[in-house]
Every structure is written in structure tokens, then in C-alpha cells.
mmCIF file of C-alpha atoms in Angstrom:
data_model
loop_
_atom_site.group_PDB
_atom_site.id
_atom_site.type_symbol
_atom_site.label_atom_id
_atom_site.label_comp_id
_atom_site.label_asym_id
_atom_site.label_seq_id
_atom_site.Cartn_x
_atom_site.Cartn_y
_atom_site.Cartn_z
ATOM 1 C CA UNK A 1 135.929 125.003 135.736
ATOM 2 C CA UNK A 2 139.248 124.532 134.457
ATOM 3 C CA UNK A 3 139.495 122.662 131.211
ATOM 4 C CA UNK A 4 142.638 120.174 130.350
ATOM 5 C CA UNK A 5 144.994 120.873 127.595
ATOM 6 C CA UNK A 6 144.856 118.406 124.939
ATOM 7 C CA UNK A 7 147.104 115.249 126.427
ATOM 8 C CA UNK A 8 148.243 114.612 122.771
ATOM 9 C CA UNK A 9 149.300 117.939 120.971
ATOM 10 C CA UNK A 10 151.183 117.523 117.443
ATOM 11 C CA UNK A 11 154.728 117.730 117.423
ATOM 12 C CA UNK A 12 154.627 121.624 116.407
ATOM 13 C CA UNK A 13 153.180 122.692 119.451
ATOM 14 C CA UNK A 14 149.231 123.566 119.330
ATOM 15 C CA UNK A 15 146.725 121.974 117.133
ATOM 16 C CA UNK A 16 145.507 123.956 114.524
ATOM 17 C CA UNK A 17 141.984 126.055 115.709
ATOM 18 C CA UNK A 18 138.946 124.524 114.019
ATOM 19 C CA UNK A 19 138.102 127.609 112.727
ATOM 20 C CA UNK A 20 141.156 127.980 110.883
ATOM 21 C CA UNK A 21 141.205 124.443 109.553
ATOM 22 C CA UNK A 22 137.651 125.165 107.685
ATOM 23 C CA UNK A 23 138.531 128.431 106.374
ATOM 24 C CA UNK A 24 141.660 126.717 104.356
ATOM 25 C CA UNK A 25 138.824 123.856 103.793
ATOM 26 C CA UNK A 26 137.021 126.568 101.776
ATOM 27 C CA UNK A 27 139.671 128.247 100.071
ATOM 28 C CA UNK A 28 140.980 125.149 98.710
ATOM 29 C CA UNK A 29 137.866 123.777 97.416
ATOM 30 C CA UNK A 30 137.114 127.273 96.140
ATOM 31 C CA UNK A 31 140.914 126.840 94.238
ATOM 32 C CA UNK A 32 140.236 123.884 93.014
ATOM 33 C CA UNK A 33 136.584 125.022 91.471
ATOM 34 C CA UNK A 34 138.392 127.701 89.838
ATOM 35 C CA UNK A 35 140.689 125.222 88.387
ATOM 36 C CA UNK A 36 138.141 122.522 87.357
ATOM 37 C CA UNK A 37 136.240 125.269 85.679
ATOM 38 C CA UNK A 38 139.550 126.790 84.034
ATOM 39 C CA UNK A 39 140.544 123.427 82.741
ATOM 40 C CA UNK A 40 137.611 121.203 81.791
ATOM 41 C CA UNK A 41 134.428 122.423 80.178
ATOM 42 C CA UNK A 42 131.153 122.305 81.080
ATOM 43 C CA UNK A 43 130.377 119.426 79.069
ATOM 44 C CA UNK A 44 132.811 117.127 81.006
ATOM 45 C CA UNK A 45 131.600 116.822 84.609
ATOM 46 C CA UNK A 46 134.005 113.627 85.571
ATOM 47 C CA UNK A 47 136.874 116.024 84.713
ATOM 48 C CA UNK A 48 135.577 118.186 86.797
ATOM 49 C CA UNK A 49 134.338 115.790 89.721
ATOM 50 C CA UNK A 50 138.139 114.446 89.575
ATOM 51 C CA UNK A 51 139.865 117.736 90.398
ATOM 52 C CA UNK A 52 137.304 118.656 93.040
ATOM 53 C CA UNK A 53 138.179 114.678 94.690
ATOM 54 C CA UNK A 54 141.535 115.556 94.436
ATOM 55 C CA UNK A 55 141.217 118.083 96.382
ATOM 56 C CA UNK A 56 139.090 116.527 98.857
ATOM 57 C CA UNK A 57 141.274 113.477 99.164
ATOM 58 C CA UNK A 58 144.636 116.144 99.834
ATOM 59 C CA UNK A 59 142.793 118.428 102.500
ATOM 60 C CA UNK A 60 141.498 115.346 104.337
ATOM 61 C CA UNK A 61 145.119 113.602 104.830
ATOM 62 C CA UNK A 62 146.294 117.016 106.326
ATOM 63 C CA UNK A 63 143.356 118.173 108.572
ATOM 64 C CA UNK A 64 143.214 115.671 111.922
ATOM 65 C CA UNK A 65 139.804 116.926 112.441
ATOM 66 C CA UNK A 66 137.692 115.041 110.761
ATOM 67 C CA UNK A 67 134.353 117.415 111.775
ATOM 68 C CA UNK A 68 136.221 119.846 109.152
ATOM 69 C CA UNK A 69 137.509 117.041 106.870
ATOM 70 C CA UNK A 70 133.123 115.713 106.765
ATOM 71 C CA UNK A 71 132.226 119.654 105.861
ATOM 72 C CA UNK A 72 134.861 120.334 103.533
ATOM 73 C CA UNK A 73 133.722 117.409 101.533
ATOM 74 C CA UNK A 74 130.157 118.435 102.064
ATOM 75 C CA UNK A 75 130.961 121.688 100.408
ATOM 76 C CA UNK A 76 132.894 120.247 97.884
ATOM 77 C CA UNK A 77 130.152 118.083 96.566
ATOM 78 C CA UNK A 78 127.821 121.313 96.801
ATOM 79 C CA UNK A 79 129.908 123.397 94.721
ATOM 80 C CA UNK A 80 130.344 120.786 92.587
ATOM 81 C CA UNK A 81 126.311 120.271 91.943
ATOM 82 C CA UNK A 82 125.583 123.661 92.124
ATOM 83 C CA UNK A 83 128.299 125.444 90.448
ATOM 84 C CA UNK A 84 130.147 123.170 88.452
ATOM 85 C CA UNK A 85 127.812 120.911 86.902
ATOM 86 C CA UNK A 86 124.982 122.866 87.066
ATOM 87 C CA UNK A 87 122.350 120.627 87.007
ATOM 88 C CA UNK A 88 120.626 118.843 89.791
ATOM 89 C CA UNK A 89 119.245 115.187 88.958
ATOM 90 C CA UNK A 90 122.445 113.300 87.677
ATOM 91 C CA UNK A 91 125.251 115.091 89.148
ATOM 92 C CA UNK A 92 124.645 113.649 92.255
ATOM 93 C CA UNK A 93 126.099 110.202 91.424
ATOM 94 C CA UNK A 94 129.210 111.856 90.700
ATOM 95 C CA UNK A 95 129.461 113.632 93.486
ATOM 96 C CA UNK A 96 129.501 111.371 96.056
ATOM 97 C CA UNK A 97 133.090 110.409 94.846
ATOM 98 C CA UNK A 98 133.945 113.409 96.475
ATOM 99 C CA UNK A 99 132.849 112.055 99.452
ATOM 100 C CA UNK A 100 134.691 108.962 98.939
ATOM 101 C CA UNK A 101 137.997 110.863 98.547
ATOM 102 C CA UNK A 102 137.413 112.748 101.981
ATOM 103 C CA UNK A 103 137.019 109.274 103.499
ATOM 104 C CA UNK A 104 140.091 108.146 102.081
ATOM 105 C CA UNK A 105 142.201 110.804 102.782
ATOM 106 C CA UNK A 106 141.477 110.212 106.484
ATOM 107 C CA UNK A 107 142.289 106.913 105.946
ATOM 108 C CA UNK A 108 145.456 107.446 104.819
ATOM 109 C CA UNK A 109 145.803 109.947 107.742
ATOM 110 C CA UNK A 110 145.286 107.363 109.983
ATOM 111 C CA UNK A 111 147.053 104.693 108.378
ATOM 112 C CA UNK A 112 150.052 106.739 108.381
ATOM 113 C CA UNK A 113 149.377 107.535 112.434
ATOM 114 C CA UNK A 114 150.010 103.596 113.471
ATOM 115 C CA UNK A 115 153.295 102.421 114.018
ATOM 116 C CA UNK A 116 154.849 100.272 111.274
ATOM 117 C CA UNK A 117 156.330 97.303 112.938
ATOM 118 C CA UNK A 118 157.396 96.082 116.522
ATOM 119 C CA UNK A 119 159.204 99.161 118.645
ATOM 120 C CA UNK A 120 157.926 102.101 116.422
ATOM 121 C CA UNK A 121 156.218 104.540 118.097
ATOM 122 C CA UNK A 122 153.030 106.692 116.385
ATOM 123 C CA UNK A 123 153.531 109.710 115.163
ATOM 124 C CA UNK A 124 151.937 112.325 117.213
ATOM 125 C CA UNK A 125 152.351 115.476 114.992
ATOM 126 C CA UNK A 126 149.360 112.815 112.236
ATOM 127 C CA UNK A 127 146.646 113.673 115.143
ATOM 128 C CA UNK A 128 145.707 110.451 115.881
ATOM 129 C CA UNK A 129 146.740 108.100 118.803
ATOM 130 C CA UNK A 130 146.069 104.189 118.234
ATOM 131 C CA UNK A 131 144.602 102.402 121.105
ATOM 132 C CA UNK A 132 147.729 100.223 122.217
ATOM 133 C CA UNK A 133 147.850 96.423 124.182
ATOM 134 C CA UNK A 134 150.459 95.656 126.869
ATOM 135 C CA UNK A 135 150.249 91.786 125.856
ATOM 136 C CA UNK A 136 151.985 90.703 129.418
ATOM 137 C CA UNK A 137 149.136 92.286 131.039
ATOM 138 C CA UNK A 138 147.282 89.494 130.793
ATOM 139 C CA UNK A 139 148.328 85.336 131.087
ATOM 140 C CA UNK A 140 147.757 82.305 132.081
ATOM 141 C CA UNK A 141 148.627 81.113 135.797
ATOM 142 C CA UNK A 142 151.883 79.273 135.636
ATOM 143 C CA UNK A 143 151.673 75.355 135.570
ATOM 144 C CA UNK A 144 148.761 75.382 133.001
ATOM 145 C CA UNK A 145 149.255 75.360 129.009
ATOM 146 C CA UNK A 146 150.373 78.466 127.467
ATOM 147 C CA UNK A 147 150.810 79.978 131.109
ATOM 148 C CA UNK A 148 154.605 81.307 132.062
ATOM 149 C CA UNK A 149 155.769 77.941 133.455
ATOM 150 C CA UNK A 150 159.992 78.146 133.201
ATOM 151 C CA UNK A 151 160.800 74.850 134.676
ATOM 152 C CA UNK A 152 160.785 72.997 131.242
#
């Protein structure tokens, strides 16, 4: 059985391996941990929760992938509840902005993937390839209103 390549490969050649793309995934949430715990103390978790989003929100508008981008946030909000905060019950509600951030970041991702206006193309090396309309491939029969009549 012989597999086909991806039809839609980013500009630098291969897509990054999903492998790979989680391993960053955890070494940048683990970096920013280390920095939320460095920098805010334990008695501020929304400092904390906002490094640990930023984070997030970053990784997610550089990974295409978004099975990494969901797990990456997943462990983000788990270090965060379990390491950071260190408390079970209310950290919760803060973490979800985590969450949030991931989402976003795709967003942006795949905002940035569409073409701007008429004639631009996407770009290929942001991962994602808009469905796109040929708008001539379907009209009216000539004669009838709106159809491609060109004897008025």
C-alpha cells in the first residue's frame, strides 16, 4: 500500500514530524513554568495563568497541527493546576484561559492562512489551505435575469 505525500507541504519543504512538534510543545510550556514561577509568587495565580496563556497562545500560531496545539494546552493547564497553583478547587477557572489562548492562537494561524483580498494567493508554508469557489462555475442560462445575456 503506497501512501501519498502530503499534496500541500509548507514552503520549507517537509512538515514538521508530530513527534517533534509536541516535544517543543513541552519544553516551552516547561520554560514558561519556570518563568511564571521565577517571576510571580505563589500568591498571584493570574500572573502566573497569564505567562502560561502566553505561551499557549505563541506555540499554537506556529504549530499547524492542531492535535499538538489541543495537548500542549492540555498540559499547560495541568502544570498550571498542579504545579503552579497548587491547589485543586479554584484554579480551574483560571485555567481554562489557557485553553482559550490555544484556541486563539490557531485562529490567528488560520486567519493569517486566507488570502487578503481579490488575486492573493494563501500562504502554504501557515499549514492550512482554505476551501476556494470558482464563482463562473455556476450561472444562470442566458436570456433569464442575472444569467450571462450580452445582447443588451
Amino acid at each position: 500500500m503506497v501512501s501519498e505525500p502530503n499534496p500541500s507541504p509548507p514552503a520549507s519543504g517537509q512538515p514538521t514530524s508530530t513527534g517533534l512538534s509536541f516535544a517543543a510543545g513541552l519544553a516551552v510550556m516547561v520554560a514558561a513554568a519556570l518563568l511564571a514561577a521565577a517571576v510571580f509568587p505563589p500568591t498571584e495565580p493570574p500572573g502566573r495563568m497569564l505567562v502560561m496563556a502566553g505561551a499557549a497562545g505563541v506555540f499554537a500560531s506556529v504549530v499547524a497541527d492542531l492535535r499538538v496545539v489541543a495537548a500542549i494546552a492540555g498540559v499547560g493547564m495541568s502544570t498550571f493546576v498542579g504545579f503552579l497553583t497548587n491547589q485543586f478547587g479554584g484554579a480551574w477557572s483560571y485555567a481554562v484561559a489557557i485553553g482559550f489562548a490555544g484556541a486563539l492562537g490557531s485562529g490567528y494561524r488560520l486567519m493569517r492562512s486566507l488570502p487578503g483580498s481579490e488575486g492573493q494567493q494563501p500562504n502554504p508554508a501557515a499549514g492550512y489551505w482554505p476551501l476556494t469557489f470558482n464563482r463562473d462555475s455556476v450561472s444562470s442560462p442566458q436570456g433569464t435575469p442575472g444569467g450571462h445575456s450580452r445582447e443588451a
